[in-house]
Coordinates of C-alpha atoms and ligand atoms in Angstrom, one line a residue:
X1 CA -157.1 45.2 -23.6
X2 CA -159.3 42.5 -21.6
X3 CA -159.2 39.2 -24.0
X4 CA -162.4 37.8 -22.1
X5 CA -165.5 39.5 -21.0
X6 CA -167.5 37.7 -18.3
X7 CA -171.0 38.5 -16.6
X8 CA -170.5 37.3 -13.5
X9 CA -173.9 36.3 -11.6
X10 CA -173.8 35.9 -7.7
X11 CA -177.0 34.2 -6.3
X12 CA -177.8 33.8 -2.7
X13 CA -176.2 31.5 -1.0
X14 CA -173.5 31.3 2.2
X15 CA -171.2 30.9 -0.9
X16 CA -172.0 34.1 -2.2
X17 CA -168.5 35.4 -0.7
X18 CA -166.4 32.8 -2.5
X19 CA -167.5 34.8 -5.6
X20 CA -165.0 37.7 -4.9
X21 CA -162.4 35.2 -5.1
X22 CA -163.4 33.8 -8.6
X23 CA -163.6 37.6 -9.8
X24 CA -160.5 38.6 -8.2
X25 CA -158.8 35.6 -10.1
X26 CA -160.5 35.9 -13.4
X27 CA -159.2 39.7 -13.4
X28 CA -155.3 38.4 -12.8
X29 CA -156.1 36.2 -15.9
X30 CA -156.9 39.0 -17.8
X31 CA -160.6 39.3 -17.9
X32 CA -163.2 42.3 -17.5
X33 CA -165.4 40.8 -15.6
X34 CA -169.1 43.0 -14.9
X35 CA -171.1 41.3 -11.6
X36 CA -175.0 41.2 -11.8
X37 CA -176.4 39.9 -8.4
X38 CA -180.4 38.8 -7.2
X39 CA -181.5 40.6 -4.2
X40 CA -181.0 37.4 -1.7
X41 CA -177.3 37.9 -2.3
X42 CA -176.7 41.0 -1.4
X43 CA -177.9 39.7 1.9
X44 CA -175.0 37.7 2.0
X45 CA -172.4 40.0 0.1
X46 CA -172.9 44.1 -0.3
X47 CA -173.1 45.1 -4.1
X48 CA -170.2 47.5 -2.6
X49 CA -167.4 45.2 -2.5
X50 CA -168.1 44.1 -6.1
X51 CA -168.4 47.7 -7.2
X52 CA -165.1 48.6 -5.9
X53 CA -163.6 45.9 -7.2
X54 CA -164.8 46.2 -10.8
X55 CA -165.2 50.2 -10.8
X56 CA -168.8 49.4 -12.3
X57 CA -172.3 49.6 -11.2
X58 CA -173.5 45.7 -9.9
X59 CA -176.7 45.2 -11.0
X60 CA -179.3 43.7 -8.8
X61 CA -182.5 45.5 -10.2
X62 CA -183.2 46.7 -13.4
X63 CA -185.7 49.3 -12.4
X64 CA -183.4 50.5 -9.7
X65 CA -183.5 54.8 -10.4
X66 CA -179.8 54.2 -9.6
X67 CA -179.3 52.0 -12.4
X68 CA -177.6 54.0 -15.3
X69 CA -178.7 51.6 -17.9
X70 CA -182.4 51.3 -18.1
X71 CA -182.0 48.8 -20.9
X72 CA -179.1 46.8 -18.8
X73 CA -180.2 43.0 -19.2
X74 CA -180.1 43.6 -22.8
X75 CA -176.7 45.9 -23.0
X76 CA -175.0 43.5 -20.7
X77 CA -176.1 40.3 -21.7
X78 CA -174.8 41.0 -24.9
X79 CA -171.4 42.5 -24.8
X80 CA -170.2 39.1 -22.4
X81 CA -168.0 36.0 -24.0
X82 CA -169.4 34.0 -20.9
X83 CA -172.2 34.0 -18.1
X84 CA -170.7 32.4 -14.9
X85 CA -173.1 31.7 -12.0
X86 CA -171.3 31.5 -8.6
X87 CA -172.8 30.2 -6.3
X88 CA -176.1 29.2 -8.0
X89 CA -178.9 28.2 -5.4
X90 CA -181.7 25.3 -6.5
X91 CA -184.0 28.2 -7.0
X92 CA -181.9 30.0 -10.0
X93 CA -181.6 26.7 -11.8
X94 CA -184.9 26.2 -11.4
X95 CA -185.9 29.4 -12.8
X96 CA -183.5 29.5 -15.7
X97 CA -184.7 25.6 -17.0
X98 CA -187.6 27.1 -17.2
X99 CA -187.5 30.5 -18.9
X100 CA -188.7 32.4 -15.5
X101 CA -187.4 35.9 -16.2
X102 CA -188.2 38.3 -13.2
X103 CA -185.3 40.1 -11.8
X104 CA -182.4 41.0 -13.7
X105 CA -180.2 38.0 -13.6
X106 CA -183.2 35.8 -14.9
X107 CA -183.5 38.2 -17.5
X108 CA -179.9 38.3 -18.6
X109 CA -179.7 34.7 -19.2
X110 CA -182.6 34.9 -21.3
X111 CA -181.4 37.7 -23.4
X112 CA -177.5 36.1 -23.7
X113 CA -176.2 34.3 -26.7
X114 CA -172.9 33.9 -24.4
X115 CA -172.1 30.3 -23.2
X116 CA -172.8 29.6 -19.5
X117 CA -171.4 27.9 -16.6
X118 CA -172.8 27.4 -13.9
X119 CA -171.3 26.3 -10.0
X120 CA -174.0 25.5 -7.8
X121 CA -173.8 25.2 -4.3
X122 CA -176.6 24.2 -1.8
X123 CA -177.9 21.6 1.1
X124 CA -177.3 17.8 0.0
X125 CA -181.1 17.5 0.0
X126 CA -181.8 20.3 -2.0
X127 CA -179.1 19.0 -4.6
X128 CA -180.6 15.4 -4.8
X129 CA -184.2 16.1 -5.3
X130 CA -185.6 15.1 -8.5
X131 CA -186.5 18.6 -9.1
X132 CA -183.3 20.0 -9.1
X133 CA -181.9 17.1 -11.2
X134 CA -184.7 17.5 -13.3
X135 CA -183.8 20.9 -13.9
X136 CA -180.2 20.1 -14.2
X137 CA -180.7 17.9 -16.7
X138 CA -182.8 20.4 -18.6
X139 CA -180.6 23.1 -18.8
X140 CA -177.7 20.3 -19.8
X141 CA -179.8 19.8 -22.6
X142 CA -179.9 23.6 -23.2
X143 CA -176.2 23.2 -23.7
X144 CA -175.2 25.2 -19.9
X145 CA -172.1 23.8 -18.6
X146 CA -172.0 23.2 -15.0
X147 CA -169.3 23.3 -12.3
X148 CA -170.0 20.4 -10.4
X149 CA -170.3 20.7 -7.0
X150 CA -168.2 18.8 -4.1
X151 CA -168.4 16.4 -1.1
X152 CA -167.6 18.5 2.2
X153 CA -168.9 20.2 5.0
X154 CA -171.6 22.0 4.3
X155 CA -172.9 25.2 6.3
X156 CA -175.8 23.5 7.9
X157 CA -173.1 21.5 9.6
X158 CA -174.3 18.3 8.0
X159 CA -171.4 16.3 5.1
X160 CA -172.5 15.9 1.9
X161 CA -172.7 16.9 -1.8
X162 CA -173.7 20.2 -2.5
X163 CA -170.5 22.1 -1.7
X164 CA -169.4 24.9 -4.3
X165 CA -165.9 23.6 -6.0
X166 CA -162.8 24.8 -5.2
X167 CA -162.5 28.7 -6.9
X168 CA -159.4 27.7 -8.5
X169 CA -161.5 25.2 -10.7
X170 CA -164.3 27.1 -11.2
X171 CA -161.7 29.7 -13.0
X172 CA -159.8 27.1 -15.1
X173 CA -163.1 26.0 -15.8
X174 CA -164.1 29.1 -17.1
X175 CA -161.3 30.1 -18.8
X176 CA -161.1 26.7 -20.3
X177 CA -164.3 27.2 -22.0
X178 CA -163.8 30.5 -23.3
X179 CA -160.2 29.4 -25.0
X180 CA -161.9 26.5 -26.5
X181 CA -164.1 29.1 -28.1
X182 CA -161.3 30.3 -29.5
X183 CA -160.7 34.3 -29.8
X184 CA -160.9 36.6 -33.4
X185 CA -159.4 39.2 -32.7
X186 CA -155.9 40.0 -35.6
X187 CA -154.0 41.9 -33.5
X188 CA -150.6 40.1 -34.6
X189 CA -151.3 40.5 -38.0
X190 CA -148.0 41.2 -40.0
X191 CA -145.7 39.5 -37.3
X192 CA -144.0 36.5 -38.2
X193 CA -143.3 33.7 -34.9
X194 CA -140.5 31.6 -34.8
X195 CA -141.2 29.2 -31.6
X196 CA -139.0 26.1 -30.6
X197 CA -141.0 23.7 -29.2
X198 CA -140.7 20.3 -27.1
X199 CA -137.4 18.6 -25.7
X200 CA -134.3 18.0 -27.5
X201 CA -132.6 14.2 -28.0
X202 CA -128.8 14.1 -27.2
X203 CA -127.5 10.6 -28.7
X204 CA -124.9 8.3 -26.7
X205 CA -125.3 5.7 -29.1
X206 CA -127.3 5.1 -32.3
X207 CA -129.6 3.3 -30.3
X208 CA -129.6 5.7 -26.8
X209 CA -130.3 9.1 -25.6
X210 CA -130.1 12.2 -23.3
X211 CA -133.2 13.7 -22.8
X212 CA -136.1 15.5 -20.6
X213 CA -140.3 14.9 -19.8
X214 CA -141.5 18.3 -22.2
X215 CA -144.6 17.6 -24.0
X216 CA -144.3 20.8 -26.4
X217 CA -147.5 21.7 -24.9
X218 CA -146.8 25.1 -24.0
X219 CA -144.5 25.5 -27.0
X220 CA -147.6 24.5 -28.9
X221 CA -150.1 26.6 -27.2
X222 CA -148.2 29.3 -28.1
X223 CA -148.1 28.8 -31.9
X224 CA -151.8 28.5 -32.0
X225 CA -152.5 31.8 -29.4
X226 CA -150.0 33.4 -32.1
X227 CA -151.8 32.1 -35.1
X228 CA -154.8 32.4 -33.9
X229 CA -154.3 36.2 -33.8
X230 CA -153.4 36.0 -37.1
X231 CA -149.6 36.1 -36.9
X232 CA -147.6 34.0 -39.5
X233 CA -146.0 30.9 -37.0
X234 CA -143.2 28.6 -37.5
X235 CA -141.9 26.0 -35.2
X236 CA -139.0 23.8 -34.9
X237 CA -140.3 21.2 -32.7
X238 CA -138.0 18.6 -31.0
X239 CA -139.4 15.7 -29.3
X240 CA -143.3 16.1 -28.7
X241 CA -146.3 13.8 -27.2
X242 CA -148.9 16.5 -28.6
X243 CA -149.9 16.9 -32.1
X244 CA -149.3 20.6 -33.5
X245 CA -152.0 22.7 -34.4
X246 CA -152.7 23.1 -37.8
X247 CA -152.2 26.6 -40.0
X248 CA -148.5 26.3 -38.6
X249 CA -145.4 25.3 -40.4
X250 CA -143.4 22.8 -38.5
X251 CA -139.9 21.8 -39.1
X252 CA -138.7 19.0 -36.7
X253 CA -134.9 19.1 -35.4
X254 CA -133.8 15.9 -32.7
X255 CA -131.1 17.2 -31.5
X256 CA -130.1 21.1 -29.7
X257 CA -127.4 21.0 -32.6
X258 CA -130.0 20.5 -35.2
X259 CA -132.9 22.8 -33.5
X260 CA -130.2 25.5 -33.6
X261 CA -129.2 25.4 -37.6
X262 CA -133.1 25.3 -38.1
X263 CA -133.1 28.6 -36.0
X264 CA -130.8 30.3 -37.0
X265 CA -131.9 29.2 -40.8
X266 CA -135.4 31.1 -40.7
X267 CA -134.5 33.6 -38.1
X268 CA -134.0 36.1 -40.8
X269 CA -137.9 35.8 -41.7
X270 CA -139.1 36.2 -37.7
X271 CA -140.3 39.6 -36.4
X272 CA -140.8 37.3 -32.8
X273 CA -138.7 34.7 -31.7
X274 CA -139.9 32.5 -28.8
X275 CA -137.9 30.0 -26.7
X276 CA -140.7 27.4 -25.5
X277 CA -138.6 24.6 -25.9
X278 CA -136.4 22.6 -23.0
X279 CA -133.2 22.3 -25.0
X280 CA -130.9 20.1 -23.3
X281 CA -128.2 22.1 -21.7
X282 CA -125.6 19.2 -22.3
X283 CA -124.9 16.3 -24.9
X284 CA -121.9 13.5 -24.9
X285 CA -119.1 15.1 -26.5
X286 CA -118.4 12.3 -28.6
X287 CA -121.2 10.0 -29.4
X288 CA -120.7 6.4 -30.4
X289 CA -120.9 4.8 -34.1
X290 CA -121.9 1.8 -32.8
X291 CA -124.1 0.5 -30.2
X292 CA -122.2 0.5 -26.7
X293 CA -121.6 -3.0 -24.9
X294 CA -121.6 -3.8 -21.8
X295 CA -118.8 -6.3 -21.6
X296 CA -116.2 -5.9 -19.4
X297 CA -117.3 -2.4 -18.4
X298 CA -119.0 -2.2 -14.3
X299 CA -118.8 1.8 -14.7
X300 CA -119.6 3.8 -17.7
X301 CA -118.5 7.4 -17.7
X302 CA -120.6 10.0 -20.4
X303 CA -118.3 13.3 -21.2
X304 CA -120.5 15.8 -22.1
X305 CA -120.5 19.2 -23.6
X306 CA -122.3 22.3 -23.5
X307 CA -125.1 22.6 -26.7
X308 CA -125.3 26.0 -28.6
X309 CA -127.6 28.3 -26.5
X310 CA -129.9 29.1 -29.3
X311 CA -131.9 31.8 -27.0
X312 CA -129.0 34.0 -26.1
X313 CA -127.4 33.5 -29.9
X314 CA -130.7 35.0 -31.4
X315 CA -130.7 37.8 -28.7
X316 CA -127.2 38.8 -29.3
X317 CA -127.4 38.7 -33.0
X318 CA -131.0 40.3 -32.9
X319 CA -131.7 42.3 -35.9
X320 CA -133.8 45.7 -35.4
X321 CA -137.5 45.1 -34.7
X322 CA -137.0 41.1 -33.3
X323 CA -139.0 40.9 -30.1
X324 CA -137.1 37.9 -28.6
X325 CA -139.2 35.7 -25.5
X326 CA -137.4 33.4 -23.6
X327 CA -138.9 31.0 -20.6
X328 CA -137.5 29.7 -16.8
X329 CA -138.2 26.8 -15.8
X330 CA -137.1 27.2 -12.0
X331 CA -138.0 25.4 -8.8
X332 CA -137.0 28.1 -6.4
X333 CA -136.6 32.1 -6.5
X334 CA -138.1 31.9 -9.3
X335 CA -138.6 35.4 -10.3
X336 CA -135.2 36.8 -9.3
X337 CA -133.7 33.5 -11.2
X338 CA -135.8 34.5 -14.4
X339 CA -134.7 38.3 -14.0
X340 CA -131.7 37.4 -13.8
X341 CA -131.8 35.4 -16.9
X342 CA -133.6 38.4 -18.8
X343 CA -130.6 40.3 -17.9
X344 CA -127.7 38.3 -18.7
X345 CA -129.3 37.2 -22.1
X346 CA -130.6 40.4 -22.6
X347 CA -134.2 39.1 -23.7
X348 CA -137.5 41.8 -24.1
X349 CA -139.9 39.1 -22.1
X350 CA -139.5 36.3 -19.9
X351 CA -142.1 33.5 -19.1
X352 CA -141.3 32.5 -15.9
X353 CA -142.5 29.3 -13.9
X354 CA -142.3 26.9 -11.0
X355 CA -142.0 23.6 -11.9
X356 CA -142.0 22.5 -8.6
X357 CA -146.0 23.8 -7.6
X358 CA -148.9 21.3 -9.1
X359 CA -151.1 22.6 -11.7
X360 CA -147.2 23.9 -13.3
X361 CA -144.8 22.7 -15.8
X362 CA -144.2 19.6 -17.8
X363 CA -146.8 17.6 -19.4
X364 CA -149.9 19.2 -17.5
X365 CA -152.3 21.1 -19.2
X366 CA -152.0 23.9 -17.4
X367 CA -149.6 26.1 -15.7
X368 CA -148.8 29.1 -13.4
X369 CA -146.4 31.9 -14.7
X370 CA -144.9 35.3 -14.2
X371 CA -144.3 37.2 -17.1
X372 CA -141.4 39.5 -17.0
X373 CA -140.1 42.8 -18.8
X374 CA -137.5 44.9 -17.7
X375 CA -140.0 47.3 -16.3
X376 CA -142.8 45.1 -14.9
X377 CA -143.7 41.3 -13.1
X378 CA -147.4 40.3 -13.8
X379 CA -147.9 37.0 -11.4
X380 CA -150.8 34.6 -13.0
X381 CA -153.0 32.1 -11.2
X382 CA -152.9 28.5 -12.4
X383 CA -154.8 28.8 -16.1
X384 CA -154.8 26.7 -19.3
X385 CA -151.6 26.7 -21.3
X386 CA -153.9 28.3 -24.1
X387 CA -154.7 31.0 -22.0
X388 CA -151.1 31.6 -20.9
X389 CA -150.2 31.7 -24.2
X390 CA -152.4 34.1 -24.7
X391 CA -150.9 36.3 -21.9
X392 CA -147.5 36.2 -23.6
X393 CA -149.0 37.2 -27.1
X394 CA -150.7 39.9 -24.8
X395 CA -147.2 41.2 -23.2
X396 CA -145.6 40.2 -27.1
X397 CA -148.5 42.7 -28.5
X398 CA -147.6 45.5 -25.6
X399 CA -143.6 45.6 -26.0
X400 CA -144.3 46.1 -29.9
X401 CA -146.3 49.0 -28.9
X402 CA -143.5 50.5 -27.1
X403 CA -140.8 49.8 -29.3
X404 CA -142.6 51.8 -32.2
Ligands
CTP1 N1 -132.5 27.5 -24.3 C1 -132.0 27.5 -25.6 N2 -130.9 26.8 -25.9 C2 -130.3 26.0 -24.9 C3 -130.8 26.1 -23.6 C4 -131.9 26.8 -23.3 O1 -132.6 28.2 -26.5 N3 -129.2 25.4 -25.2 C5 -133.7 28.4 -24.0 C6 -135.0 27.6 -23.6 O2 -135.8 27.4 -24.7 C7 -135.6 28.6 -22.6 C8 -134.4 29.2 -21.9 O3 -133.4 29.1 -22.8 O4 -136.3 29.6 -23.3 C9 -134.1 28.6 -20.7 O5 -132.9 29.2 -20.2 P1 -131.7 28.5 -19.6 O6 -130.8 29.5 -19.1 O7 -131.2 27.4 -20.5 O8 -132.5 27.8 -18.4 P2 -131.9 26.7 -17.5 O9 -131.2 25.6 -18.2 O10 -133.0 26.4 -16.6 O11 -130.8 27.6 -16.8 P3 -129.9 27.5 -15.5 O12 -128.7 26.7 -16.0 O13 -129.7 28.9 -15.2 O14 -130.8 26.7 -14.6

């Protein structure tokens, strides 16, 4: 099931072919997306290569006899969770700030309730004029979003403002405003989450520690996705730098040693158990009571030991319906790494990344993931940790369906 409908409007500008990208991009992430186009586009790009990318009619005229909606600005306006405009010329910002509704695009932006988002792209001049601004401003103040557009090279040779943004931001733009609306559908009604979240701290001393740069934001994003859905979430969260969402029970455990008794403590309750968390894989066999001092030592040697592997206990003590999630943090080969991983620890889904690529891993807000089964590998673009967690609850909601 698409999580995220989007009306996808292509104007016309030398641009225009930039917007099979974004629609190519938004449909790895998930989304349905249904292209309406003004006639100057199609100049630019045929309705065609939308069309056989989408498998639906693109709209350019309403009154077309080939249309087979006669009522389509309305039906299609209002079935969207978001209008995106890419590329959107001076004229089309003109004529939506002010309520001009004579083609079909025009129309569907006056009939929408959906939010909108707009990435222009045009001649420097064009984008400067007080017009434009003016209209800019307007529609601002209409609440439309915009994608800003860039300094570069633009096709009338000349270097300026006025280029559209880079199509991987106008997608995490996009799909940044459509998680931030938040989603209401219940489909994990009845399950029960258990997530570990954040790094783990591995004391040397009472006053040092072993440790590792994880945020718990993906660990987070997925309680909330989960919750969100309507599944009952608990977390054991070890070290975080992001508050967790509310309508989730939290229970906080330091140490691996201490995240696993909390596992293996409410395990019993969870119908999904998901290993966000970057547990270290070591801690000093035998830490001190007291502080350690530096006299008379030049060389300081740590023994450490392996920590409980809380993942691949809860797999191999997995009671009947637990779907258990595990993730792979990997800077090379990742997927055959994180196969491998789903096979050894015999886990139902694995989240793979590269921690290595930008836009991925710790601490950023967003990331760029593989999911694996043992039957299939979805590859993502780069996308918000909420929407990835999404995904996962997505893949989570599919293996249920199978199991039953
Ligand atoms: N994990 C865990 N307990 C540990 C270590 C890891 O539950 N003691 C979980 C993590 O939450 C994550 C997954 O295991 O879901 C990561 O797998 P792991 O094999 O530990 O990854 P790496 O440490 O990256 O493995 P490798 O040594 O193969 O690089």
């Amino acid at each position: 099931m698409a999580r995220y409908k989007i009306g996808l409007g292509v104007t016309g500008g030398i641009a225009a072919y930039k917007a099979v990208e974004v629609m190519r991009q938004l449909q790895k992430a998930g989304c349905e997306v249904r292209v309406a186009m003004t006639r100057h586009a199609t100049e630019f790009v045929r309705p065609l290569t939308f069309r056989a990318l989408t498998d639906s009619h693109v709209i350019v005229d309403d009154y077309d006899p080939e249309n087979p909606d006669p009522i389509a600005h309305i039906n299609f306006s209002q079935g969207i969770d978001l209008l995106l405009i890419v590329p959107a010329t001076a004229n089309i910002i003109a004529k939506f700030a002010s309520g001009v509704a004579d083609d079909f695009l025009t129309s569907t932006y006056l009939a929408s309730m959906a939010p909108v988002l707009i990435a222009p792209a045009m001649n420097t001049t064009m984008w400067e004029q007080p017009a434009t601004q003016r209209n800019i401003a307007q529609l601002r103040s209409d609440g439309v979003k915009f994608v800003e557009p860039v300094v570069g090279e633009l096709a009338c040779k000349t270097v300026g403002t006025g280029k559209l943004e880079d199509v991987e931001n106008i997608v995490r733009q996009a799909l940044d405003l459509l998680s931030a609306r938040g989603t209401t559908s219940t489909d994990l009604a009845g399950e029960r989450f258990l997530i570990t979240v954040g790094g783990t701290r591995e004391a040397i001393d009472p006053v040092r520690f072993i440790s590792n740069h994880s945020s718990g934001k993906m660990g987070f994003a997925m309680a909330e996705a989960a919750a969100a859905r309507g599944a009952d979430v608990t977390v054991v969260a070890g070290v975080t730098s992001v508050e967790p969402p509310n309508s989730v029970k939290v229970i906080r455990a330091v140490s691996a040693a201490d995240m696993h008794k909390a596992v293996m403590d409410e395990l019993p309750n969870a119908t999904v158990f998901v290993g966000a968390a970057a547990v270290a894989d070591y801690a000093p066999a035998n830490a001190a009571d007291a502080k350690i001092k530096k006299d008379g030592r030049d060389t300081l040697t740590l023994e450490l030991k392996k920590t409980p592997d809380i993942l691949g206990e809860v797999a191999s003590k997995r009671h009947g319906r637990l779907i258990v999630v595990g993730f792979a943090a990997e800077t090379n080969d990742v997927v055959e790494f994180a196969r491998s991983k789903l096979e050894k620890k015999k886990l139902d889904i694995v989240v793979a990344n590269d921690v290595s690529k930008p836009g991925a891993g710790f601490n950023a807000d967003t990331n760029i993931v593989s999911i694996l089964t043992a039957s299939d590998t979805e590859d993502f673009p780069v996308m918000p940790k909420r929407v990835v967690a999404d995904r996962v609850c997505d893949a989570i909601k599919r293996f249920r369906g199978e199991l039953k």
